[in-house]
Coordinates of C-alpha atoms and ligand atoms in Angstrom, one line a residue:
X10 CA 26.0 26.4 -5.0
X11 CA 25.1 24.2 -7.8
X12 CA 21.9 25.4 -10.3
X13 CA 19.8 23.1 -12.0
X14 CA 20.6 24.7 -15.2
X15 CA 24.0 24.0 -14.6
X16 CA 23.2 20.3 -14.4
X17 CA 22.6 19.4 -18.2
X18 CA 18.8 18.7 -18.1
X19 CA 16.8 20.0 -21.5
X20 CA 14.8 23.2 -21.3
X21 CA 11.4 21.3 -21.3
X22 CA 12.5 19.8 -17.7
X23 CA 14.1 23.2 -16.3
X24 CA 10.9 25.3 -17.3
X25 CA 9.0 22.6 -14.9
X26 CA 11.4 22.2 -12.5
X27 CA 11.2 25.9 -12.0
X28 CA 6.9 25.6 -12.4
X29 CA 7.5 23.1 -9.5
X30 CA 9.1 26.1 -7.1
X31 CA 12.5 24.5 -6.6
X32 CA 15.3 27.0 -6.5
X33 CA 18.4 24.6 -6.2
X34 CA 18.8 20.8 -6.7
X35 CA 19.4 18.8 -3.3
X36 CA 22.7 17.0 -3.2
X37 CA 21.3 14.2 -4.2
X38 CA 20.3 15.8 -7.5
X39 CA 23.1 17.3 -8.0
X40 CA 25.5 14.2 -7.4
X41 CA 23.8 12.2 -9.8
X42 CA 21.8 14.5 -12.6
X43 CA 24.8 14.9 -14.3
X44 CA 26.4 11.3 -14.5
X45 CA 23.0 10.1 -15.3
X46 CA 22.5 12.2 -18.2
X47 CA 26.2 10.6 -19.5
X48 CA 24.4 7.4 -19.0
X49 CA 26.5 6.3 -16.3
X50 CA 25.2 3.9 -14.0
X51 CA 24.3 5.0 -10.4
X52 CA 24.7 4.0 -7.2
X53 CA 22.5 6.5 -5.1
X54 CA 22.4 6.0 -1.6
X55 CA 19.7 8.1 0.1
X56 CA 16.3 7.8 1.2
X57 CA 12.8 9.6 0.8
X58 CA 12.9 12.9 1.6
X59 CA 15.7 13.8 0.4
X60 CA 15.0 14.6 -3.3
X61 CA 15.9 11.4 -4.8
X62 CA 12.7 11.0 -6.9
X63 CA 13.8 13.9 -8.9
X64 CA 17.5 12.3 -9.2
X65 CA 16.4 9.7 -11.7
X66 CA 13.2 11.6 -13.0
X67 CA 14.6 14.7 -14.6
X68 CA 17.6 13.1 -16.6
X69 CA 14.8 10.0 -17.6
X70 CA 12.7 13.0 -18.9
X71 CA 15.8 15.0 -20.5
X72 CA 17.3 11.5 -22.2
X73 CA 13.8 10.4 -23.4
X74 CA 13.1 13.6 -25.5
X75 CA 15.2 11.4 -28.5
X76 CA 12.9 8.6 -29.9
X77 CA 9.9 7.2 -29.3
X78 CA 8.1 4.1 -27.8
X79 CA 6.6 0.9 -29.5
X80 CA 3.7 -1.2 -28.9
X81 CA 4.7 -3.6 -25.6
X82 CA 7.9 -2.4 -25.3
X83 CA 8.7 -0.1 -23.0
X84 CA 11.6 2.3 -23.2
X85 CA 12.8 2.4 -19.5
X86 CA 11.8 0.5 -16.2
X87 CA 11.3 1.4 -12.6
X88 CA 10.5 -1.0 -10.0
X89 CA 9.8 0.2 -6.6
X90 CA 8.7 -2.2 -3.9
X91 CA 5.3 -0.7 -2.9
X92 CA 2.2 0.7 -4.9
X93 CA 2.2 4.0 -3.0
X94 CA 5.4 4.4 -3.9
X95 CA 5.2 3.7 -7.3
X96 CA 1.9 5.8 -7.6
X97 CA 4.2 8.7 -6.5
X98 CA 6.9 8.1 -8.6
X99 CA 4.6 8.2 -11.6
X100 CA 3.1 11.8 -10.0
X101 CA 6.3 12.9 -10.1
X102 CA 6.4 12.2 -14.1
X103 CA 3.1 14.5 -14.4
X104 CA 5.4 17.1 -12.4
X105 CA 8.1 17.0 -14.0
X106 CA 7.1 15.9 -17.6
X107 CA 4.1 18.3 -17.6
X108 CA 6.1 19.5 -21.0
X109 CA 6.0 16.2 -22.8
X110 CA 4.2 14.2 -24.6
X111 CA 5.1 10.9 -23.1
X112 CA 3.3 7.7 -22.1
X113 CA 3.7 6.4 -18.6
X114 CA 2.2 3.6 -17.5
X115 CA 2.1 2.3 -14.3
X116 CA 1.7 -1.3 -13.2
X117 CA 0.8 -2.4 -9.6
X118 CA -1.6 -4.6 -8.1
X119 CA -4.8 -4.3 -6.6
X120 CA -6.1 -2.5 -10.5
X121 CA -7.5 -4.3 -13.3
X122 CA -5.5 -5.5 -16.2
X123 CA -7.4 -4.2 -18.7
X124 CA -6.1 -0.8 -18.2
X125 CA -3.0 -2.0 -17.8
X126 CA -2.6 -3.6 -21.3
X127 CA -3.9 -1.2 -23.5
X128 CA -0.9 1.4 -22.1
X129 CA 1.0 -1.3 -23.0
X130 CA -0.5 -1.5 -26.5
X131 CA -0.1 1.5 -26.7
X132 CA 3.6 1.9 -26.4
X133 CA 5.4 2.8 -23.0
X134 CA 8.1 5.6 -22.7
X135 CA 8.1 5.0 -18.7
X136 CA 7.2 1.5 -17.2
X137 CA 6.5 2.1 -13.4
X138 CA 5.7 -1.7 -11.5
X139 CA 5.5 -3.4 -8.9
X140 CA 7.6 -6.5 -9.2
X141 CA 5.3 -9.3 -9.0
X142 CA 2.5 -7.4 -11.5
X143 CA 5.3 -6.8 -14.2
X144 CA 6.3 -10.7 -14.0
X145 CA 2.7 -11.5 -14.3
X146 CA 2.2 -8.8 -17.0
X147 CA 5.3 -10.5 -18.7
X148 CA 4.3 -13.7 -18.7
X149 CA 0.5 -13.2 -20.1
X150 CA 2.8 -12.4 -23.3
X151 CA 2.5 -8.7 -23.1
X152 CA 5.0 -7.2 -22.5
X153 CA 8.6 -7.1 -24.4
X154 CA 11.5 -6.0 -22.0
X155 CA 14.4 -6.3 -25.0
X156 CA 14.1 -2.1 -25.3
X157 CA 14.7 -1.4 -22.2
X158 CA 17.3 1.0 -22.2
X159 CA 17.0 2.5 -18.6
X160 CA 16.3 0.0 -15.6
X161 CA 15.9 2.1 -12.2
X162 CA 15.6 -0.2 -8.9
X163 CA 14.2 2.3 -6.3
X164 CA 14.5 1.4 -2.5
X165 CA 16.4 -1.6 -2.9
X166 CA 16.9 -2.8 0.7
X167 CA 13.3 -2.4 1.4
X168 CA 13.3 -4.4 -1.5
X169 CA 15.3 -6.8 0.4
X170 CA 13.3 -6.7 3.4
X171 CA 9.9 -7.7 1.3
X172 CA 11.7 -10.6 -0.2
X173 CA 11.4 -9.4 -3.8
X174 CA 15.7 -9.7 -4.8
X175 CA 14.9 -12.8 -6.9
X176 CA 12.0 -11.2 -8.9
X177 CA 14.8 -8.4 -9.4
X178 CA 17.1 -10.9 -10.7
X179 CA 14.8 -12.3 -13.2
X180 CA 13.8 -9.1 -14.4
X181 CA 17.3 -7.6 -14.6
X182 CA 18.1 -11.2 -16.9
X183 CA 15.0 -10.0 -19.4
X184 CA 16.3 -6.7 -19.9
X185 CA 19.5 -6.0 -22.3
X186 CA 23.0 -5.6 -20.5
X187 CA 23.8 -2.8 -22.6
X188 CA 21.2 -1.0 -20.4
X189 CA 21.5 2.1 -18.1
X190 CA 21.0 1.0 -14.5
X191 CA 20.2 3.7 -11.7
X192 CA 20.0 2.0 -8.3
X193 CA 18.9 3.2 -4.8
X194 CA 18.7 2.5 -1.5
X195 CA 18.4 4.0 1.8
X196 CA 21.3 1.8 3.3
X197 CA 24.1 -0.7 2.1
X198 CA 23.8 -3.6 4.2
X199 CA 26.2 -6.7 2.4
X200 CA 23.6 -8.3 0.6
X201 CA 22.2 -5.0 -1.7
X202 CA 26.1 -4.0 -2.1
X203 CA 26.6 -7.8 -3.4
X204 CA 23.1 -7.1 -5.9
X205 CA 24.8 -3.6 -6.7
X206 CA 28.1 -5.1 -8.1
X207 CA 26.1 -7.5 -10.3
X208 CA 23.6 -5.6 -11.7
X209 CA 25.9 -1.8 -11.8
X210 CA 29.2 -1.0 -14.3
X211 CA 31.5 1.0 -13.0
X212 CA 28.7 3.3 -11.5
X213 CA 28.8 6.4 -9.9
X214 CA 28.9 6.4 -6.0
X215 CA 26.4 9.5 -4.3
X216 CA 25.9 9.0 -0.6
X217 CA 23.2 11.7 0.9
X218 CA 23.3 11.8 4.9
X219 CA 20.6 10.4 6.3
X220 CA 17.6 12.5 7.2
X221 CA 17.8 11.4 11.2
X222 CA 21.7 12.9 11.0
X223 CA 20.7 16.1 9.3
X224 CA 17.5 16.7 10.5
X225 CA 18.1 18.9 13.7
X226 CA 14.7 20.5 13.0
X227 CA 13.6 17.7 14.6
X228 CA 12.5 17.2 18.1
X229 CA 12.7 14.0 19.0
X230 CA 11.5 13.0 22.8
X231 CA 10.8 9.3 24.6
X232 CA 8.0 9.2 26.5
X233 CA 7.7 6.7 29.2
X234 CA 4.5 4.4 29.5
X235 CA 3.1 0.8 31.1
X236 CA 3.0 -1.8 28.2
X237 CA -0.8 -2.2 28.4
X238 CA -1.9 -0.9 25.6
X239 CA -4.7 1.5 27.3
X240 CA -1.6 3.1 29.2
X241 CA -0.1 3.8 26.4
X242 CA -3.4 5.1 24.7
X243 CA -3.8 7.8 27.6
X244 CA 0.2 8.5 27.0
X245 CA -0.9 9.3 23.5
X246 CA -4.2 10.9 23.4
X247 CA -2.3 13.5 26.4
X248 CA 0.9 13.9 24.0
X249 CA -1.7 15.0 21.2
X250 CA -3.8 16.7 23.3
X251 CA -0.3 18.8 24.2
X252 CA 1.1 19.8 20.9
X253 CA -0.6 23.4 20.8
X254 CA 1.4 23.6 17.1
X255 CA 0.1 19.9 16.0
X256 CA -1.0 20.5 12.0
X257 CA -1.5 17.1 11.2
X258 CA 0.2 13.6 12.0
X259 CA 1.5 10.3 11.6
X260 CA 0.8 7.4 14.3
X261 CA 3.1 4.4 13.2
X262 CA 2.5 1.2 15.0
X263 CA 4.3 -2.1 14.9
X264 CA 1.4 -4.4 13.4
X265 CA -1.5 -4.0 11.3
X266 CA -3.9 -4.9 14.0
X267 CA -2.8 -2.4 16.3
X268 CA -3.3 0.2 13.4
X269 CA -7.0 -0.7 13.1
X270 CA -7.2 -0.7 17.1
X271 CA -5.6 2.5 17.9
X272 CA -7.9 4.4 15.0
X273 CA -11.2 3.0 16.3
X274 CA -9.7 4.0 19.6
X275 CA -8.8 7.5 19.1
X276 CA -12.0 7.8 16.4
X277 CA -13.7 6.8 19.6
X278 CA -12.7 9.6 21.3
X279 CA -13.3 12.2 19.2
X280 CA -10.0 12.9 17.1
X281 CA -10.0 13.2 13.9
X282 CA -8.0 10.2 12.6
X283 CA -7.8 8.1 9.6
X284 CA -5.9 4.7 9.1
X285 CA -3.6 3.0 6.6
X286 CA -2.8 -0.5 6.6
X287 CA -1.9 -3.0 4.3
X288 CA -5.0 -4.6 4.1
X289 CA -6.7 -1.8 2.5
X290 CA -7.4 -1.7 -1.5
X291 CA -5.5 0.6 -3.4
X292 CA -8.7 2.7 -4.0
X293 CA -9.1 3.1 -0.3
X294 CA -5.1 3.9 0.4
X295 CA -5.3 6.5 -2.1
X296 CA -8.4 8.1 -0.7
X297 CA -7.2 7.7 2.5
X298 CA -3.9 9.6 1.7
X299 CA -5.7 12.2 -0.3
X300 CA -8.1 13.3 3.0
X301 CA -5.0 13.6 5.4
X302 CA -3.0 15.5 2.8
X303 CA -5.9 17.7 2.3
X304 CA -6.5 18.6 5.6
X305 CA -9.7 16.7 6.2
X306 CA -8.0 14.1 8.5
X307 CA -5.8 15.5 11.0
X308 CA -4.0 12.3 12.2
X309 CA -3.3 9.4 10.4
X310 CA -2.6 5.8 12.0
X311 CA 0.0 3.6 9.9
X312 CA 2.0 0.8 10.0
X313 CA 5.6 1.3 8.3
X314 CA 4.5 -1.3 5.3
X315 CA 1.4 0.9 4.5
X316 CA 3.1 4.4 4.5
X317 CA 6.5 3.8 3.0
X318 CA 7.8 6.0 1.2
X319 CA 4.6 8.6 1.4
X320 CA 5.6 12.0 -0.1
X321 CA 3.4 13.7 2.6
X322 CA 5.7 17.3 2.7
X323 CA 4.3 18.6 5.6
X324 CA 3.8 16.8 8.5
X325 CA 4.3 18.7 11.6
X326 CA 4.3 15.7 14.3
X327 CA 5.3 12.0 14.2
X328 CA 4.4 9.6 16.8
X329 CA 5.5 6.2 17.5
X330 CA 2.7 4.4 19.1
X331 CA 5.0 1.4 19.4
X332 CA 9.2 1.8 19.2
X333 CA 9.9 -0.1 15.9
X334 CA 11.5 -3.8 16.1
X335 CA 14.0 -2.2 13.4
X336 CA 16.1 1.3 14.7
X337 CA 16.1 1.7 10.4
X338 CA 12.7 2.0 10.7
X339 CA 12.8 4.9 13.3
X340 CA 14.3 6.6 10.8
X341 CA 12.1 6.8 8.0
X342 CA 9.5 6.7 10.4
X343 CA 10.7 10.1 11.9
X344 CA 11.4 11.2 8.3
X345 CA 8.2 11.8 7.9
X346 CA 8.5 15.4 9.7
X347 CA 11.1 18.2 9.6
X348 CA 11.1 18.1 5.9
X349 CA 12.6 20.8 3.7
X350 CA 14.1 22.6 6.8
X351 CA 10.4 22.5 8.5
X352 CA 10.6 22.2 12.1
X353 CA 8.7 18.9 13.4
X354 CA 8.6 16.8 16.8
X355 CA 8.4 13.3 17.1
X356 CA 7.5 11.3 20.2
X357 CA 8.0 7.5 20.7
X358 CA 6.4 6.1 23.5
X359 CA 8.8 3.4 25.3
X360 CA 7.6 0.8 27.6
X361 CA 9.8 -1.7 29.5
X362 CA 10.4 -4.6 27.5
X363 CA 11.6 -2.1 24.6
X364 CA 14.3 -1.0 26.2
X365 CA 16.4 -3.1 23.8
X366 CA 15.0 -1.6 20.6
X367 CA 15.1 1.9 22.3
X368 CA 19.1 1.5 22.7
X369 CA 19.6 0.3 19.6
X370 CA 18.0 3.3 18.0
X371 CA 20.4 5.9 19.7
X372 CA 23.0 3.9 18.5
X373 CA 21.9 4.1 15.4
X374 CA 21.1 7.6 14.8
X375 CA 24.2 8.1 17.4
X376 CA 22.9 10.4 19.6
X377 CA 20.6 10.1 23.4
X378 CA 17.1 11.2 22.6
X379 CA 15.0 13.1 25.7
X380 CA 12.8 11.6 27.6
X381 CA 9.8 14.1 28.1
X382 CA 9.1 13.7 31.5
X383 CA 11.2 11.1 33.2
X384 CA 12.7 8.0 32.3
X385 CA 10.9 4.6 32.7
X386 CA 12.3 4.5 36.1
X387 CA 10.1 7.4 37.0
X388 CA 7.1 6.3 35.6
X389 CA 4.1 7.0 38.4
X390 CA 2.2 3.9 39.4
X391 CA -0.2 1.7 36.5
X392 CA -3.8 3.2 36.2
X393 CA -6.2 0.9 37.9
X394 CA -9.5 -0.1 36.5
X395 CA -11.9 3.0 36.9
X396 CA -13.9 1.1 39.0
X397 CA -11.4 0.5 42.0
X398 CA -9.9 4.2 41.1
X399 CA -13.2 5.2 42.1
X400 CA -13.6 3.6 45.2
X401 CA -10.0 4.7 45.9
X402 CA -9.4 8.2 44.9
X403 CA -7.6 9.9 41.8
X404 CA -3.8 8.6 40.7
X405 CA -2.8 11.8 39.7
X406 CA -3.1 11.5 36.0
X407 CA -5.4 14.4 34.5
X408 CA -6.2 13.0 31.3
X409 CA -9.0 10.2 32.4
X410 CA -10.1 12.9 34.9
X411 CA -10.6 15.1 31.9
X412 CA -12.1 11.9 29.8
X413 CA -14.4 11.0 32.4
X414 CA -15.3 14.7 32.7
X415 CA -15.7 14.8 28.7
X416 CA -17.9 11.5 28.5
X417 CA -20.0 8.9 29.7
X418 CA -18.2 6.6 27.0
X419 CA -14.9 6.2 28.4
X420 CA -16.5 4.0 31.6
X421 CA -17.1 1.4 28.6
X422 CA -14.0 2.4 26.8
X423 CA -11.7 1.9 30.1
X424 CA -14.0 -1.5 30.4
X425 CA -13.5 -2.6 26.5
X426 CA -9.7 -1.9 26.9
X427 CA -9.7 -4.2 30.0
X428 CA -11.6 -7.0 28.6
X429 CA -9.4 -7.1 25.9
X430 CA -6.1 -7.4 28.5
X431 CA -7.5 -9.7 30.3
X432 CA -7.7 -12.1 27.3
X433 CA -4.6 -11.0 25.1
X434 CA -1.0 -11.5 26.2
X435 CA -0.2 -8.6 27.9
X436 CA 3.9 -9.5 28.3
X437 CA 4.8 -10.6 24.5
X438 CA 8.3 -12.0 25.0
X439 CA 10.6 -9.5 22.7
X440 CA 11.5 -12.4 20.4
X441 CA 7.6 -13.3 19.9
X442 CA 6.9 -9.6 19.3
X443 CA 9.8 -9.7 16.7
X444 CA 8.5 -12.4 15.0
X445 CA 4.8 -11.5 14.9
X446 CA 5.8 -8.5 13.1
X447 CA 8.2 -10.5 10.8
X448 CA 5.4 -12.4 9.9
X449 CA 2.9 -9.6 9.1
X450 CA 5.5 -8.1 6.9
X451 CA 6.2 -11.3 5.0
X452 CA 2.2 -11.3 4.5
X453 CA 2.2 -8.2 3.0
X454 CA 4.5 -9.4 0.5
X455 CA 2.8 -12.5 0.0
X456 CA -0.2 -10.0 -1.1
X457 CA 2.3 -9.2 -4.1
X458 CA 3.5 -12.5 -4.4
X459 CA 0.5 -14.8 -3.8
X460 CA -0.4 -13.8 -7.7
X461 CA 2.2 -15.3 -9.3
X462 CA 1.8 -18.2 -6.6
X463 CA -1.4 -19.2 -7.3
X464 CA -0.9 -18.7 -11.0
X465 CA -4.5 -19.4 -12.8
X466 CA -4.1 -19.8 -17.1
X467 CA -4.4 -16.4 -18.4
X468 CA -7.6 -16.2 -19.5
X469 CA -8.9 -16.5 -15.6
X470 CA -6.1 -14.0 -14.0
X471 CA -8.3 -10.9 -14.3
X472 CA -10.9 -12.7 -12.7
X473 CA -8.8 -14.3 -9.6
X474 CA -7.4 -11.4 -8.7
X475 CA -10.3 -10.2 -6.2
X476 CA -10.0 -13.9 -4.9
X477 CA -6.6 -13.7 -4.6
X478 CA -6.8 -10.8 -2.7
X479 CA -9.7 -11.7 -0.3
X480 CA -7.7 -15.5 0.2
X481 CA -4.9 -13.1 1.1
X482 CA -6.5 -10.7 3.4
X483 CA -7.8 -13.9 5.5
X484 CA -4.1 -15.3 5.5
X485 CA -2.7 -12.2 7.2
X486 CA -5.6 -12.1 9.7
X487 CA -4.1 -15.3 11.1
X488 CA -0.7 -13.3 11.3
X489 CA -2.8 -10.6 13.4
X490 CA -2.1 -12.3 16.9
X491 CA -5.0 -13.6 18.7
X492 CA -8.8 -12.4 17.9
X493 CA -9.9 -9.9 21.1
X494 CA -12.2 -12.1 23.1
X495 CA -16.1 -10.7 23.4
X496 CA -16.5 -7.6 21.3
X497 CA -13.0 -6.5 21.7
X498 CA -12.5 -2.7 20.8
X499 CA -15.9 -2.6 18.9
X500 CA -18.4 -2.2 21.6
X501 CA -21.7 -2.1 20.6
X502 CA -22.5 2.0 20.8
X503 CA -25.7 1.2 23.7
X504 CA -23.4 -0.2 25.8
X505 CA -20.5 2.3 26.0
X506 CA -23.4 4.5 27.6
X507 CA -22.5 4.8 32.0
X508 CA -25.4 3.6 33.8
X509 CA -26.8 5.1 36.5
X510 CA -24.6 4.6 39.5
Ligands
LIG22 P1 11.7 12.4 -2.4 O1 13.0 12.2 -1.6 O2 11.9 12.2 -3.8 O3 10.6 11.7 -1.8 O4 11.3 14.0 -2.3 C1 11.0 14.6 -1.1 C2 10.3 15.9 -1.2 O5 11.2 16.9 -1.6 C3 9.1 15.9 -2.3 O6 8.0 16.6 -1.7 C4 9.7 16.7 -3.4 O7 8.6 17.4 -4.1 C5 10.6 17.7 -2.7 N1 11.8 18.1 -3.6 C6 12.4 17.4 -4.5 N2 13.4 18.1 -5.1 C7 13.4 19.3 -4.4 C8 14.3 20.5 -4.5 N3 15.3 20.5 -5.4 N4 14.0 21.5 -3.7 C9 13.0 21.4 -2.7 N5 12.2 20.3 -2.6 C10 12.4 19.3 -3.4

């Protein structure tokens, strides 16, 4: 087995490396450590969780140690298509580079210029961005990409996906074609392998299996609901309520409005739960993130936007509220647990009219996943409204027993989850649901977008950006779906209190 001394890095990145508590490189490490350090291009293909942050780190810290930075011109590049993402990657330089003396700056949106200039000034061994900020960081004048001698382009289909490839393409034209390039990307569909033959010479090829192939410490199990979405909340609040070995957790969901519904939902009744979505300032994301990887929040809601990419090592339980539109996604999304040779358990509640994205997952990860108990064509009759159950007698599921045992409030939860049914589409055709998401995606990237958009002169950017992002925040509201009629989920606290019968 390969040893990361026997890779090539300098001492200064070993003596961390070993600081850090990692005995032996992954492959991707050791695939492409040593190329890299030859300054041959790389093709990486591999996704989070798999070590690939470390890939292109170490042999960017090992090759840096000769020369040094000038003002506005950075020495390398690395764009990554989210500000988590590129938040971690610039962790992993205080990891890793705890030994140096280098200047890293990172540039994403949602933080003030300001800051973001004077790194600049000062001279930049490791640029870190966001697409859209470094373009506008480029074109305020401040910023001189002609010493670039190491691009890296990090997650390049999800690139794709957020419609950044032209703001790649520009970027790649600013920087010198005598550069280094060290691309990644989870998967190779034709249009990044067409962006990998442009941008990469003669690079070397390192494929990692994917996590969902390797990870058999992973249980993975359907579970069978009614689409109304207070069905599936008693699916999930029971499925929690199981998992005697739950540590902590990720709830994805499809769309950003079911993120913020299911956490006031499950906040409601008693768990302790945070939420990530992509409407949330960066501040907030990070605090967010720092409370469920401390411990203080024990289940975090997301939608796959908001918590790509996440280095959260040690999740024991992933559950898909909703099955994800694309099987990919199921994948990263179940990434998230069995790390490092961890066991974890995922769950993905399946309704009906998902059937199709269901199949298409087992064909992607090419294997039958379990259905926990039954199939959809066992599933026991829909609840009722608690009224008529009432009048009627019990339908056999515990969990509202127990809820109605536990609390008044769930007669005006059951009621607020009703209303909202009774005035949201219930049935989304597949095609809509597809769509909707589609849309809330493209927002999100409009968020990134939008500043270069609505491009104000220079002396007013700092300025617009808190307009820009409250004029964005009330363009994805309208790619929410409809508004819940009345008070929706948030019922007023006085009335959620039973009444005497
Ligand atoms: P990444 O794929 O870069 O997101 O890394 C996934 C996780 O693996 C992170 O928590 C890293 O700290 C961790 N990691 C990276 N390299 C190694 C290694 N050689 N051995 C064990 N864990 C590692």
């Amino acid at each position: 087995m390969t040893n990361f001394a026997d890779l090539g890095l300098s001492q200064k990145v070993l003596s961390a490396v070993t600081d850090a508590g990692y005995a032996t490189p992954t492959p991707i490490q050791a695939g492409a450590i040593p190329p890299a350090l030859q300054r041959r291009d790389i093709l990486g293909i591999a996704q989070t969780g798999t070590g690939k942050t470390a890939s292109f780190v170490l042999p960017m810290l090992t090759l840096l140690e000769k020369g040094r930075a000038r003002a506005r011109m950075p020495r390398t590049l690395i764009l990554e298509p989210t500000r988590e993402l590129a938040a971690q990657v610039a962790e992993n330089f205080d990891k890793y580079g705890k030994n140096h003396k280098l200047n890293i700056a990172l540039l994403i949106g949602g933080v003030s210029f300001e800051d973001q200039d004077r790194k600049l000034e000062r001279g930049a061994d490791v640029l870190i961005c966001t697409p859209g900020r470094l373009l506008d960081h480029f074109e305020r004048g401040k910023l001189l990409m002609t010493g670039v001698e190491i691009l890296v382009i990090d997650e390049a289909d999800r690139m794709l996906d957020m419609g950044f490839i032209p703001d790649i393409e520009r970027i790649a034209k600013l920087i010198p074609f005598t550069r280094q390039t060290l691309f990644f990307s989870a998967t190779m569909p034709p249009e990044i392998q067409k962006l990998a033959d442009r941008f990469l010479q003669n690079p070397e090829r390192i494929e990692v299996a994917r996590p969902a192939s390797t990870a058999t410490t992973v249980t993975q199990r359907f579970v069978a609901a009614h689409a109304k979405d207070y069905e599936k909340r008693a699916v999930l609040r029971d499925l929690i309520r199981a998992q005697d070995e739950l540590k902590n957790a990720i709830i994805f969901c499809n769309r950003k409005k079911d993120v913020a519904d299911l956490f006031r939902s499950l906040d409601r009744h008693g768990f302790s739960v945070g939420a990530l979505h992509g409407d949330m300032d960066q501040r907030s994301r990070m605090t967010m993130l720092a409370n469920f990887k401390d411990g203080n929040i024990k289940l975090l809601v997301a939608s796959d936007v908001a918590a790509r990419g996440l280095d959260i090592p040690d999740v024991s339980h992933v559950f898909n509220f909703d099955v994800p539109i694309h099987a990919e996604d199921y994948v990263h999304r179940i990434g998230r647990t069995g790390r490092a040779g961890r066991s974890g358990a995922s769950f993905t509640i399946v309704t009906k009219r998902d059937t199709k994205f269901s199949d298409a997952i087992e064909k992607l990860i090419g294997q039958k996943v379990d259905w926990l108990n039954g199939d959809l064509s066992e599933l026991p009759e829909p609840m009722e409204s608690h009224d008529s159950r009432r009048e009627r007698g019990r339908d056999g599921r515990k969990d509202r027993k127990k809820d109605v045992e536990r609390s008044g409030r769930v007669r005006g939860d059951h009621k607020s989850d009703t209303t909202r049914l009774d005035n949201v589409t219930e049935f989304e055709p597949v095609a809509e649901r597809a769509e909707a998401v589609k849309s809330e995606r493209s927002a999100d990237n409009r968020q990134s977008h939008a500043s270069r958009h609505d491009r104000p002169s220079r002396s007013q950017n700092a300025a617009n950006d808190d307009n820009r992002d409250r004029r964005n925040r009330n363009r994805r509201d309208h790619d929410d779906g409809p508004t819940p009629v009345g008070f929706g989920d948030e019922i007023p606290a006085f009335m959620l209190i039973a009444g005497k019968a």
